[in-house]
XYZ file of C-alpha atoms in Angstrom:
601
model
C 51.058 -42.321 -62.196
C 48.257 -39.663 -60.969
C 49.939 -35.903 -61.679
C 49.335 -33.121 -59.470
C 46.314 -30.830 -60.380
C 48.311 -27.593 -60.593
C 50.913 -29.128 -62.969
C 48.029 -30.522 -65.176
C 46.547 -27.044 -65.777
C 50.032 -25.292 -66.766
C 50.465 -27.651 -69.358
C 47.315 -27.498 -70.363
C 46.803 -23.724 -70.964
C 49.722 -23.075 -73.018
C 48.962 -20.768 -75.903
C 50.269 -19.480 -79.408
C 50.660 -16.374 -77.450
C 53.161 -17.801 -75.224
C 54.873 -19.994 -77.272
C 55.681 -17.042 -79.336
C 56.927 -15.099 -76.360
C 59.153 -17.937 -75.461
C 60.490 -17.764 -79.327
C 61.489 -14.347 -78.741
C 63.438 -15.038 -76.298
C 65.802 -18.244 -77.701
C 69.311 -17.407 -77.356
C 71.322 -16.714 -81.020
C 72.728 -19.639 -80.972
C 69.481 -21.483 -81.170
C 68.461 -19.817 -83.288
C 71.775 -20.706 -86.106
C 70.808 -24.190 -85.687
C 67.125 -23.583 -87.474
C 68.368 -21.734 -90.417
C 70.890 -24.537 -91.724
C 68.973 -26.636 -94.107
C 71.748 -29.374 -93.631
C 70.569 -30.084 -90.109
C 67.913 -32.053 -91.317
C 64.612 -32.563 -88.798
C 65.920 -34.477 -86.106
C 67.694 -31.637 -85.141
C 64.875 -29.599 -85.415
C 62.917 -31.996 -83.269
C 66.075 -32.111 -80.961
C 65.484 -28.244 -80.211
C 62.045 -28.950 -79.258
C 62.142 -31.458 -76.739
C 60.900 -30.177 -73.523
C 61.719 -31.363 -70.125
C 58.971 -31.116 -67.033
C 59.316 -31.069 -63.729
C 55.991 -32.356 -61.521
C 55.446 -33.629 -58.438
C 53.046 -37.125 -58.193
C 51.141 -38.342 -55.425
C 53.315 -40.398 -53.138
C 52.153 -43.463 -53.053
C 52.979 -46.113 -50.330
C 55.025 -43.929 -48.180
C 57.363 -43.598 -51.259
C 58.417 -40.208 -52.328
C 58.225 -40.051 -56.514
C 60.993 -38.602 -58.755
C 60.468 -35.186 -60.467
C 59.833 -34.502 -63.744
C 61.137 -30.771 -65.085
C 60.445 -28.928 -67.799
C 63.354 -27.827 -69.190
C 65.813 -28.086 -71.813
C 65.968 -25.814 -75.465
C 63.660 -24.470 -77.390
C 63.887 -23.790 -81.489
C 63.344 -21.110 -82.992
C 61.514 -22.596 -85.758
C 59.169 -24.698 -83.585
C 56.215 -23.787 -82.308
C 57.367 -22.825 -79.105
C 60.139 -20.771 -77.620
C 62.632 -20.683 -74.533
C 61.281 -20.653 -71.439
C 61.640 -18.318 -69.027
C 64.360 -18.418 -65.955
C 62.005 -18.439 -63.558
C 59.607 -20.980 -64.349
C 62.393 -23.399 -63.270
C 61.356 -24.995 -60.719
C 65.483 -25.697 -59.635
C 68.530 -24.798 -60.948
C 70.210 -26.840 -63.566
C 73.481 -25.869 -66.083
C 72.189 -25.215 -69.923
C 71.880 -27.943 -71.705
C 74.900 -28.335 -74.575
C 73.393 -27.645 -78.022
C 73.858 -30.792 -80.474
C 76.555 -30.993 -82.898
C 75.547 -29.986 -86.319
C 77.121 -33.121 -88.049
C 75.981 -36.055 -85.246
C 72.762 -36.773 -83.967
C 71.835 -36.475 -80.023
C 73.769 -39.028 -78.143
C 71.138 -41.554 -76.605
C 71.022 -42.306 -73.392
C 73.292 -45.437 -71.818
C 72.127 -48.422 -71.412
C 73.136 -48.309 -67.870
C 71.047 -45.458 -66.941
C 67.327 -46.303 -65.498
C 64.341 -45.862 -67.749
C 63.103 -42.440 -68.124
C 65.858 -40.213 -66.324
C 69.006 -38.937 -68.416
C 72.658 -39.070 -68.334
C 72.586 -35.606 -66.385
C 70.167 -36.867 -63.521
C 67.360 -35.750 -64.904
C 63.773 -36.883 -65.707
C 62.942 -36.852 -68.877
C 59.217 -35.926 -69.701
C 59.533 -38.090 -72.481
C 59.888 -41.160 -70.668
C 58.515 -42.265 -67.125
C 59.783 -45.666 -67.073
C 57.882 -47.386 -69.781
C 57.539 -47.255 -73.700
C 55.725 -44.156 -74.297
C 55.917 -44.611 -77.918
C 55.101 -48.176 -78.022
C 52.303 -47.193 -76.214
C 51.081 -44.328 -78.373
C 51.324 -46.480 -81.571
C 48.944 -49.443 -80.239
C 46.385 -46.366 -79.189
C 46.366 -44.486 -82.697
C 48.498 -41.455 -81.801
C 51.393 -42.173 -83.435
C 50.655 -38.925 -85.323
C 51.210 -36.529 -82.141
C 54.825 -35.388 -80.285
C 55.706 -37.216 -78.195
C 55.110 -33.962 -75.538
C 51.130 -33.849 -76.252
C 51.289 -38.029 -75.951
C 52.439 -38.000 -72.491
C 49.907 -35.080 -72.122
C 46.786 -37.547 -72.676
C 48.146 -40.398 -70.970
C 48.674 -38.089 -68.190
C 45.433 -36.950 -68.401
C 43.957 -40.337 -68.638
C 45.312 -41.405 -65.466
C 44.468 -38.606 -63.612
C 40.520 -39.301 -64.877
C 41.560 -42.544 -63.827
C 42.479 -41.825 -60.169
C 39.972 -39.482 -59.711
C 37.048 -42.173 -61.118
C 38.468 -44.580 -58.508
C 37.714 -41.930 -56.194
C 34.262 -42.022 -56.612
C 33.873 -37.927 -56.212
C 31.096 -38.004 -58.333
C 29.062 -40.198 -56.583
C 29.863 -38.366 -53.219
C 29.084 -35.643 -54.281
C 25.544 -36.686 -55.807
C 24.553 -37.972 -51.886
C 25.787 -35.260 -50.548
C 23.650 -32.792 -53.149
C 20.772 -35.265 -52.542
C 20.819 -35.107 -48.684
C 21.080 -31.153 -48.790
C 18.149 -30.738 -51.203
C 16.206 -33.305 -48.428
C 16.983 -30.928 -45.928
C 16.252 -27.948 -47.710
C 12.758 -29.018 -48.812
C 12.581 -30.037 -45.190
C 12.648 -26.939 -43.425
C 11.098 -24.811 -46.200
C 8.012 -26.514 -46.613
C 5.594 -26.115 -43.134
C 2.795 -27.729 -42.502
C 0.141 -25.513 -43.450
C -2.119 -24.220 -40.678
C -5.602 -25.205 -39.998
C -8.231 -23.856 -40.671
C -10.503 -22.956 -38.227
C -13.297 -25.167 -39.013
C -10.422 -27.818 -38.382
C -9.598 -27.073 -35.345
C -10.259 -28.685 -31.773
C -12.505 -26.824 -29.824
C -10.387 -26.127 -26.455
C -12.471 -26.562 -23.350
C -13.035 -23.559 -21.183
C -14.206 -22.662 -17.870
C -17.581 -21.641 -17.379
C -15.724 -18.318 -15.735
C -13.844 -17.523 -18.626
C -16.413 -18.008 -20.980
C -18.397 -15.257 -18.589
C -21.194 -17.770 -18.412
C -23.411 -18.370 -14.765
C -23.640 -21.808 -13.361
C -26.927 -21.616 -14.089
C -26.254 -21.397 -18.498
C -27.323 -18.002 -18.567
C -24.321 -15.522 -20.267
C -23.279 -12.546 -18.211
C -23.694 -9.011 -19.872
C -20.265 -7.794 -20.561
C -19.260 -4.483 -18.997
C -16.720 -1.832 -20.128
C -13.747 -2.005 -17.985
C -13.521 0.852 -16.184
C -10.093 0.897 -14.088
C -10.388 4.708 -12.941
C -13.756 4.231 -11.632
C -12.815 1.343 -9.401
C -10.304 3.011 -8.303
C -11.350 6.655 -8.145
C -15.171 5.775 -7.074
C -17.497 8.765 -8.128
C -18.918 10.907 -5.229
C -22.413 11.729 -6.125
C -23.667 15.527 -5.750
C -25.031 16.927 -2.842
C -24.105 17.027 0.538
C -21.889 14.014 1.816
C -21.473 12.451 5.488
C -17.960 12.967 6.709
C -17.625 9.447 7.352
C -14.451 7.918 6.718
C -13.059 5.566 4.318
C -13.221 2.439 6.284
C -16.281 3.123 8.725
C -15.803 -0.179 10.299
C -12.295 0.184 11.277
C -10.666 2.959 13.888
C -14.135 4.613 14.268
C -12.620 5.335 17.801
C -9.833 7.405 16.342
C -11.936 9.174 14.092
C -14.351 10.395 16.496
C -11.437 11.285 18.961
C -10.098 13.298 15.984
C -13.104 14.989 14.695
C -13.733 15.968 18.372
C -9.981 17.443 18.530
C -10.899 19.446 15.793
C -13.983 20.827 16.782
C -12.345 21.716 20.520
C -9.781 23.689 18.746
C -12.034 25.581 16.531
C -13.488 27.184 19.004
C -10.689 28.452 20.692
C -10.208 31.714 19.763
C -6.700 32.890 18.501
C -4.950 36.136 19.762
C -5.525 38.593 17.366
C -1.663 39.741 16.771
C -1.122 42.156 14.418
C 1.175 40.693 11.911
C 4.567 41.515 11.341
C 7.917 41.058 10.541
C 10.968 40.062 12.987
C 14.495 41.337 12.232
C 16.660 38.512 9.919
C 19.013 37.270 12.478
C 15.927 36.017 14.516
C 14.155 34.524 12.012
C 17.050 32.675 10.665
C 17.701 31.160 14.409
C 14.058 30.116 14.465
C 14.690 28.282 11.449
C 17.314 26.837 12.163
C 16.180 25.122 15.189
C 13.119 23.400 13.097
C 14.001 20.050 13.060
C 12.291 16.607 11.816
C 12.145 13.354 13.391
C 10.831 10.086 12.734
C 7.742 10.414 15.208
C 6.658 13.265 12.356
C 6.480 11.813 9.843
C 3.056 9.651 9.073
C 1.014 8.851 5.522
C -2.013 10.550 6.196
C -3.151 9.942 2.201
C -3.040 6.724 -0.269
C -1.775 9.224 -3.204
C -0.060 11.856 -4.499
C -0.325 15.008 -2.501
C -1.986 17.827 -4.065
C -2.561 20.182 -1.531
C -2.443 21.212 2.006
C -3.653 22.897 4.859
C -2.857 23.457 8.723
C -5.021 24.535 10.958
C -4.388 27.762 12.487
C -4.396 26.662 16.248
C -1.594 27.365 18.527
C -2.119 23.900 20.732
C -2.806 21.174 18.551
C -0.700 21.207 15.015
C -3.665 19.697 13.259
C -3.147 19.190 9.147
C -5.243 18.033 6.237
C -3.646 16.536 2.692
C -5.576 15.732 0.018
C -4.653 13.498 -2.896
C -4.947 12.907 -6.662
C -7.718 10.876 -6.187
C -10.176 13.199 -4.321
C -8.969 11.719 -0.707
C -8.665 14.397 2.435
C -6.481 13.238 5.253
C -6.322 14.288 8.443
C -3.809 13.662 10.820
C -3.559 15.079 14.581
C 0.758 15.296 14.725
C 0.071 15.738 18.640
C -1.685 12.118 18.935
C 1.665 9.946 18.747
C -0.609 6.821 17.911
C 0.055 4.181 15.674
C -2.846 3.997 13.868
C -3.477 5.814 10.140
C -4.816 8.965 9.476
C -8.939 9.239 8.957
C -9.329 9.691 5.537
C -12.476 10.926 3.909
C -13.654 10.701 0.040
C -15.135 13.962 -0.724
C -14.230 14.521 -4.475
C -13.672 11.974 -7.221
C -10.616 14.360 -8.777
C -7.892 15.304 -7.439
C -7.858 18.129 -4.666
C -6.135 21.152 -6.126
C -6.343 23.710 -3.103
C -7.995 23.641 0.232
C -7.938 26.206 3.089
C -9.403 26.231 6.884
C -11.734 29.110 6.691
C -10.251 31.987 8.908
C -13.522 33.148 9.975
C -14.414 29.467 11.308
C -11.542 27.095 11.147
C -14.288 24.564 11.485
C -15.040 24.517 7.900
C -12.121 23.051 5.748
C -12.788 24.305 1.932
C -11.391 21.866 -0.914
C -11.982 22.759 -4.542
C -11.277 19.702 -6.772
C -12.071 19.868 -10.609
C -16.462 19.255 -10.393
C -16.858 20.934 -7.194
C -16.535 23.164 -4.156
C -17.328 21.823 -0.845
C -16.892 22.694 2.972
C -16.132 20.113 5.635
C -18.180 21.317 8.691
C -17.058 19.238 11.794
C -19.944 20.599 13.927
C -22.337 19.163 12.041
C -20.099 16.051 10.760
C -21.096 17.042 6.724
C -19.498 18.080 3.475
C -21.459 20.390 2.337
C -21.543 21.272 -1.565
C -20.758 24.738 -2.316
C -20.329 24.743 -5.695
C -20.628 22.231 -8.555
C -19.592 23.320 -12.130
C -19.537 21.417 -15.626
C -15.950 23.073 -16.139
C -13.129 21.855 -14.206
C -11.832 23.782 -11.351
C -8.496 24.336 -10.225
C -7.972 26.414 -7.112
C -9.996 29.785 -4.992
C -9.106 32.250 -2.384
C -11.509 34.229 0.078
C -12.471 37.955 -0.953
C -13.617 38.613 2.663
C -12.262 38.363 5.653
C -15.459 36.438 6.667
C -14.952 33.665 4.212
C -18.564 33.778 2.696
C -17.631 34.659 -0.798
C -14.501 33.469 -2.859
C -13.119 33.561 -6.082
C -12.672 30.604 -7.976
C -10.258 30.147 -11.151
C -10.836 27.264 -13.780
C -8.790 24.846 -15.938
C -10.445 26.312 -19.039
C -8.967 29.943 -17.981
C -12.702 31.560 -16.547
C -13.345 32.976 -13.346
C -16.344 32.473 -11.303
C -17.681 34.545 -8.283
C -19.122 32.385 -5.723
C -21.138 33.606 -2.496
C -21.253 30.390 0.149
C -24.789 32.635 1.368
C -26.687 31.758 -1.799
C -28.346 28.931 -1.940
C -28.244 26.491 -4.954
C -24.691 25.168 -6.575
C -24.024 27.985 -9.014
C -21.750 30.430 -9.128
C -22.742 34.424 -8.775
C -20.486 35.527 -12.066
C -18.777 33.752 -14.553
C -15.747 36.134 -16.262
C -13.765 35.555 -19.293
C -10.207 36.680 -18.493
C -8.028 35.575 -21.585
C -6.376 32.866 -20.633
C -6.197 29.490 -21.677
C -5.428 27.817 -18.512
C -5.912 29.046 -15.007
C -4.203 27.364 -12.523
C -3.826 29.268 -9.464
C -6.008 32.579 -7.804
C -4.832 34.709 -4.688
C -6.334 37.759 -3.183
C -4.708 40.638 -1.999
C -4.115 40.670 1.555
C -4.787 44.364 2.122
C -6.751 45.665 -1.031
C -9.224 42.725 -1.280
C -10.438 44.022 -4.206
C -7.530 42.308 -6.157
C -6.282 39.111 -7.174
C -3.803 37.848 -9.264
C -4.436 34.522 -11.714
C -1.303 32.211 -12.894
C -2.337 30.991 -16.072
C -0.103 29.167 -19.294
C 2.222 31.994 -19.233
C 0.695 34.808 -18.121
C 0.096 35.937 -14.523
C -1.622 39.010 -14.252
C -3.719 40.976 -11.405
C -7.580 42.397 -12.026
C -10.078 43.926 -10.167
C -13.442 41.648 -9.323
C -15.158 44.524 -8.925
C -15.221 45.541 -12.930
C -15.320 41.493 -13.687
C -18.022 41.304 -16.797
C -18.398 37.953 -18.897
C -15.851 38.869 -21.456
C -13.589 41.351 -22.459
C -12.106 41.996 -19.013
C -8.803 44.301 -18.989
C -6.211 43.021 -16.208
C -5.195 46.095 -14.001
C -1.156 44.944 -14.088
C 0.718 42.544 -15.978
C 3.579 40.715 -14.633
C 5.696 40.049 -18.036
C 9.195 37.530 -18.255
C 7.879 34.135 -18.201
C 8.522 31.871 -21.181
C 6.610 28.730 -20.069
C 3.638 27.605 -17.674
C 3.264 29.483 -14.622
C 2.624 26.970 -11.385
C 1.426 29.480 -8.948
C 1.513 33.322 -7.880
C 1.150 34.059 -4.609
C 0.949 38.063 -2.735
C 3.092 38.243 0.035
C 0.884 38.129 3.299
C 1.334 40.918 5.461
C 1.418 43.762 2.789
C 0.671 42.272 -0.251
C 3.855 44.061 -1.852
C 5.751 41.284 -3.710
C 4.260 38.799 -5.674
C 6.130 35.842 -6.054
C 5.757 33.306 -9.053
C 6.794 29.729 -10.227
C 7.575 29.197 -13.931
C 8.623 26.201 -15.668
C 11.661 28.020 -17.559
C 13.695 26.918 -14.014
C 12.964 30.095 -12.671
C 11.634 32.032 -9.435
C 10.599 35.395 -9.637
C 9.831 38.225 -7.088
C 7.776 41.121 -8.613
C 7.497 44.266 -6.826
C 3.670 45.317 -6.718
C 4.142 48.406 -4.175
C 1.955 50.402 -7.177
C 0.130 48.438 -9.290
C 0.724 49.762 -12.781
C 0.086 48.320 -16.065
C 3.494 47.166 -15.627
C 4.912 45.500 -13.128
C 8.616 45.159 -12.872
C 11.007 42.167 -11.854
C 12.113 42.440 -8.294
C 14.716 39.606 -8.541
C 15.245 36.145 -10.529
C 16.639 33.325 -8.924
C 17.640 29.930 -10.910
C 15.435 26.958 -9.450
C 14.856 23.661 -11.064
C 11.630 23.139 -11.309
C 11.176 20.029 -13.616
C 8.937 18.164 -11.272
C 7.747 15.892 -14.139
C 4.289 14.046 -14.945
C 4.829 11.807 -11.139
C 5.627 14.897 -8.898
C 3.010 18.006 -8.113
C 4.568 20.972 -9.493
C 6.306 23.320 -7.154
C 4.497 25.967 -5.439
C 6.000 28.957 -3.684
C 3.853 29.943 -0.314
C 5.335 33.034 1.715
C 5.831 32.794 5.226
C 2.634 33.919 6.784
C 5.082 35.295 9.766
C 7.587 37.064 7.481
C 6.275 38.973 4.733
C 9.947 38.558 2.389
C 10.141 35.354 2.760
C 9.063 32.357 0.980
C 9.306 28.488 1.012
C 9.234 26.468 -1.937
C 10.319 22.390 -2.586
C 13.544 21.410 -4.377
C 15.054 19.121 -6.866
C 18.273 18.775 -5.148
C 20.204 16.543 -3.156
C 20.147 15.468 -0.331
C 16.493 16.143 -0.299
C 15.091 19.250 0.835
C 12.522 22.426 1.238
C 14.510 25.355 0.721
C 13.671 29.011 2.216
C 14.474 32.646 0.093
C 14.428 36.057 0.548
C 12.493 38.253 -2.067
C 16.247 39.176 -3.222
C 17.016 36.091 -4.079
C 18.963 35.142 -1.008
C 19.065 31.699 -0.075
C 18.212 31.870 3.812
C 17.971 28.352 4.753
C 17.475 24.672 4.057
C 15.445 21.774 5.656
C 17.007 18.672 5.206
C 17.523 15.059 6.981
C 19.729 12.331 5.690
C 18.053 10.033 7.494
C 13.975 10.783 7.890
C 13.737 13.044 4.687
C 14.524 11.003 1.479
C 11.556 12.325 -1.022
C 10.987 15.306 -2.634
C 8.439 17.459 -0.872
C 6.328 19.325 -3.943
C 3.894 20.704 -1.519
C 4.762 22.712 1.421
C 2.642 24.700 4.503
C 3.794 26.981 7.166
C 1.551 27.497 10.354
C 0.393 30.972 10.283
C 2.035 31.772 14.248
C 4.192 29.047 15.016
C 7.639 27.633 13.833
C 6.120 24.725 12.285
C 6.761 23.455 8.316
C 4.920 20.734 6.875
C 6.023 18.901 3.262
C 4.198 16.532 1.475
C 5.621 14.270 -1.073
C 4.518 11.789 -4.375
C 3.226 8.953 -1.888
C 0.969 10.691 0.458
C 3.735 11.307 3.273
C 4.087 14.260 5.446
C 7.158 15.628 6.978
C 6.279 17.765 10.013
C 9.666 20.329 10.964
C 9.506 21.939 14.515
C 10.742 23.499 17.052
């Protein structure tokens, strides 16, 4: 009969150790029986019978008796009591032999292998151990360690018929198949091996004809900013073919209204009540709204007539737009391709607001409708960045570069060069603005410096700025003089902040006028914010905003928040550029994709 596996192992692992502990613990009387010499050995071998209890495999539905190992221990034998609770189920001691008779034997009535008390005997499971034993040479051993080996013979038995072995061999085999299966790949070809693919004559760059096409550096920025060659250009428009109608109707506008003359109003500044009413009925409507450019607006400009509100844009990519708000037609804008780089300033001249003036980063130039041209003014192998007029007849400017310079230009000298190049410290320059009054001045933005110097004492290098307008911490994006009096300067830094400096007296020093909290983290797909004052109110200023709902936000040079243009539902984008007609209650905003937002009366 097959044994269970955990019962197997107990027996097995008995020790010295532990027969020695189960010695020490025999009870006394046990332990009388081994020191009588009369007893003789059968007692002796009496004390050490042992009784097991396992549990076999059922077999055939039919639940096995238990074997237990029980029963007394001697003192003298090589192994002791057991303890209490390896019994596997409770049982009465067993009654310690009389010293004079031998143990009783079990009747003849009781079945083979179990007891008198109703127990199974691990001496017996139903056959003749002993006889057994004899015929297979162990008659030497107890009759304990012979049912041990027949025990474990069986179970070697059972397990053989079992076939585990074998199973497991396949199973070993199949694993070690699919092992070397998935490890070892195919290897690759080489490339002498390989196929040659067939290709099209076009992506092999090859003509019908055989003969291989020369291949040229991909140039993605030229395609699409095209490169406008020096010189004078044509102001023809982008598509010539298309809306020539429009164009010429525009053009003509432009040209009627330049030669109206404006009143000449001195200017000046209304009380706050009015101008807050005024700005508060500029409103924006979907009719005002138009994209006059393909790109990014960069700057603006808005022609100074009081009949027509006439505007030009220009873009990232060197575009000009220019859109008649009047004409309520359908059609795009006209847009011209003067520069190849992106237009960084641009002002109607306000001697002849016939001549629109762009500066983009090789060159100067001046639209001139009357003679339908764009003239060059200026071409320079350092980038420039933005200019202002030093007369009041437009025929000289100033003109600040990327690389920090300066550069004098005079629009009555012929040739493309400029009159005086000046070294003024910085590293950058982005933005230059004359004083309104004292056009001797002007005051450059650069990193984070802004300061104000006089042209007149310009030299190539080691110019000293007449005042210094000290706070910011990061890139300056503009500084502007307030219009009228030229009194307040006001200046956009990328530390989040707006400041007004008061430039009454120009000293070395200039001091802080008021600081007002503004986000201006415009990031690398918005133009950076640029504060213009109100050509009608000289302290107040416009700049764009970050916030929501959308909107262009106006301030008073103490940091008052007068008033904000906003519409849920026509104004959606933030407008980075802004321009405010120099006598009428108009405001124009530009935004990322070329649109402009037209608020009016």
């Amino acid at each position: 009969m097959a044994l269970s596996e955990a019962a197997t192992l107990e027996l097995e692992e008995a020790s010295p150790l532990t027969r020695q502990r189960m010695q020490e613990s025999t009870p006394p009387g046990t332990a009388e029986l081994q020191l009588s010499p009369e007893r003789g050995e059968r007692r002796g071998v009496a004390a050490r019978q042992l009784r097991v209890l396992l549990t076999p495999l059922a077999v055939a539905g039919r639940r096995l008796p238990q074997k237990r190992l029980l029963g007394a221990y001697g003192g003298g034998g090589a192994e002791g009591r057991a303890p209490a609770d390896k019994r596997l189920c409770p049982e009465p001691p067993p009654a310690l032999p009389s010293p004079r008779k031998a143990a009783p034997a079990s009747p003849p009535s009781t079945p083979p292998g179990r007891r008198s008390d109703g127990v199974w005997d691990a001496d017996s499971d139903g056959s003749d151990a002993g006889g057994e034993a004899a015929l297979d040479g162990y008659s030497q051993l107890s009759a304990y360690e012979r049912k041990r080996l027949k025990n474990i013979t069986e179970n070697a038995k059972f397990f053989a018929a079992l076939k585990l072995h074998e199973s497991a061999a396949r199973l070993h085999q199949i694993a070690t198949k699919r092992q070397s299966h998935v490890t070892k790949r195919a290897k690759p070809k080489k490339a002498e091996d390989e196929t040659v693919r067939r290709r099209s004559m076009r992506l092999q760059r090859v003509e019908p004809s055989g003969i291989p096409v020369v291949e040229m550096p991909a140039q993605p920025a030229a395609e699409e900013y095209p490169q406008v060659p020096a010189g004078p250009l044509p102001m023809l428009p982008e598509d010539q073919m298309e809306n020539s109608k429009l164009t010429e109707a525009l053009l003509t506008t432009w040209m009627r209204i330049s030669e109206m003359k404006a009143n000449d109003t001195e200017k000046h500044t209304c009380d706050m009540k009015r101008y807050q009413h005024s700005l508060n009925s500029m409103v924006l409507s979907e009719d005002n709204i138009k994209k006059v450019v393909k790109y990014r607006v960069c700057s603006m400009a808005i022609h100074p007539s009081e009949s027509i509100i006439f505007v030009a844009a220009g873009d990232k990519s060197g575009q000009i737009g220019l859109w008649n708000v009047n004409c309520k037609s359908e059609e795009g804008a006209p847009v011209f391709i003067p520069h190849s780089y992106p237009v960084s300033c641009m002002h109607f001249s306000p001697f002849n607001p016939a001549h629109l003036l762009s500066v983009s980063n090789e060159s100067l130039r001046c639209g001139d409708v009357t003679r339908a041209v764009f003239d060059e003014i200026c071409r320079s192998e350092e980038s420039l960045s933005s200019f202002d007029f030093l007369e009041d007849n437009a025929s000289t400017a100033i003109v600040g570069h990327w690389d920090g310079n300066v550069a004098v230009v005079d629009r009555r000298t012929p040739g493309t060069s400029s009159e005086l190049s000046a070294d003024i410290g910085f590293k950058r320059t982005r933005t230059v603005h004359v004083h309104p009054v004292k056009k001797q001045y002007f005051v450059a933005a650069g990193s984070v410096d802004v300061c104000i110097y006089d042209v007149r004492y310009l030299k190539s290098s080691g110019n000293t700025p007449v005042s210094s307008l000290k706070g910011h911490t990061k890139s300056v994006a503009s500084a502007y003089f307030s219009p009228v009096t030229g009194n307040r300067v006001v200046t956009v830094c990328a530390d989040d902040k707006l400041r007004v400096y008061d430039t009454t007296s120009l000293a070395s020093a200039v001091a802080v006028l008021s600081t007002i909290r503004h986000n201006s983290n415009t990031g690398r797909w918005l133009t950076r914010f640029r504060a213009i004052w109100d050509p009608k109110q000289e302290d107040c200023f416009v700049v764009g905003s970050m916030a929501r709902p959308r909107r262009i936000e106006v301030f008073q040079d103490t940091g008052k928040l007068l008033h904000s243009f906003h519409n849920l539902d026509c104004l959606s984008s933030v407008c980075s550029i802004n321009v405010v007609h120099p006598s009428r209650n108009i405001l124009v905003g530009g935004n990322s994709s070329g649109r402009l937002h037209v608020f009016k009366e």
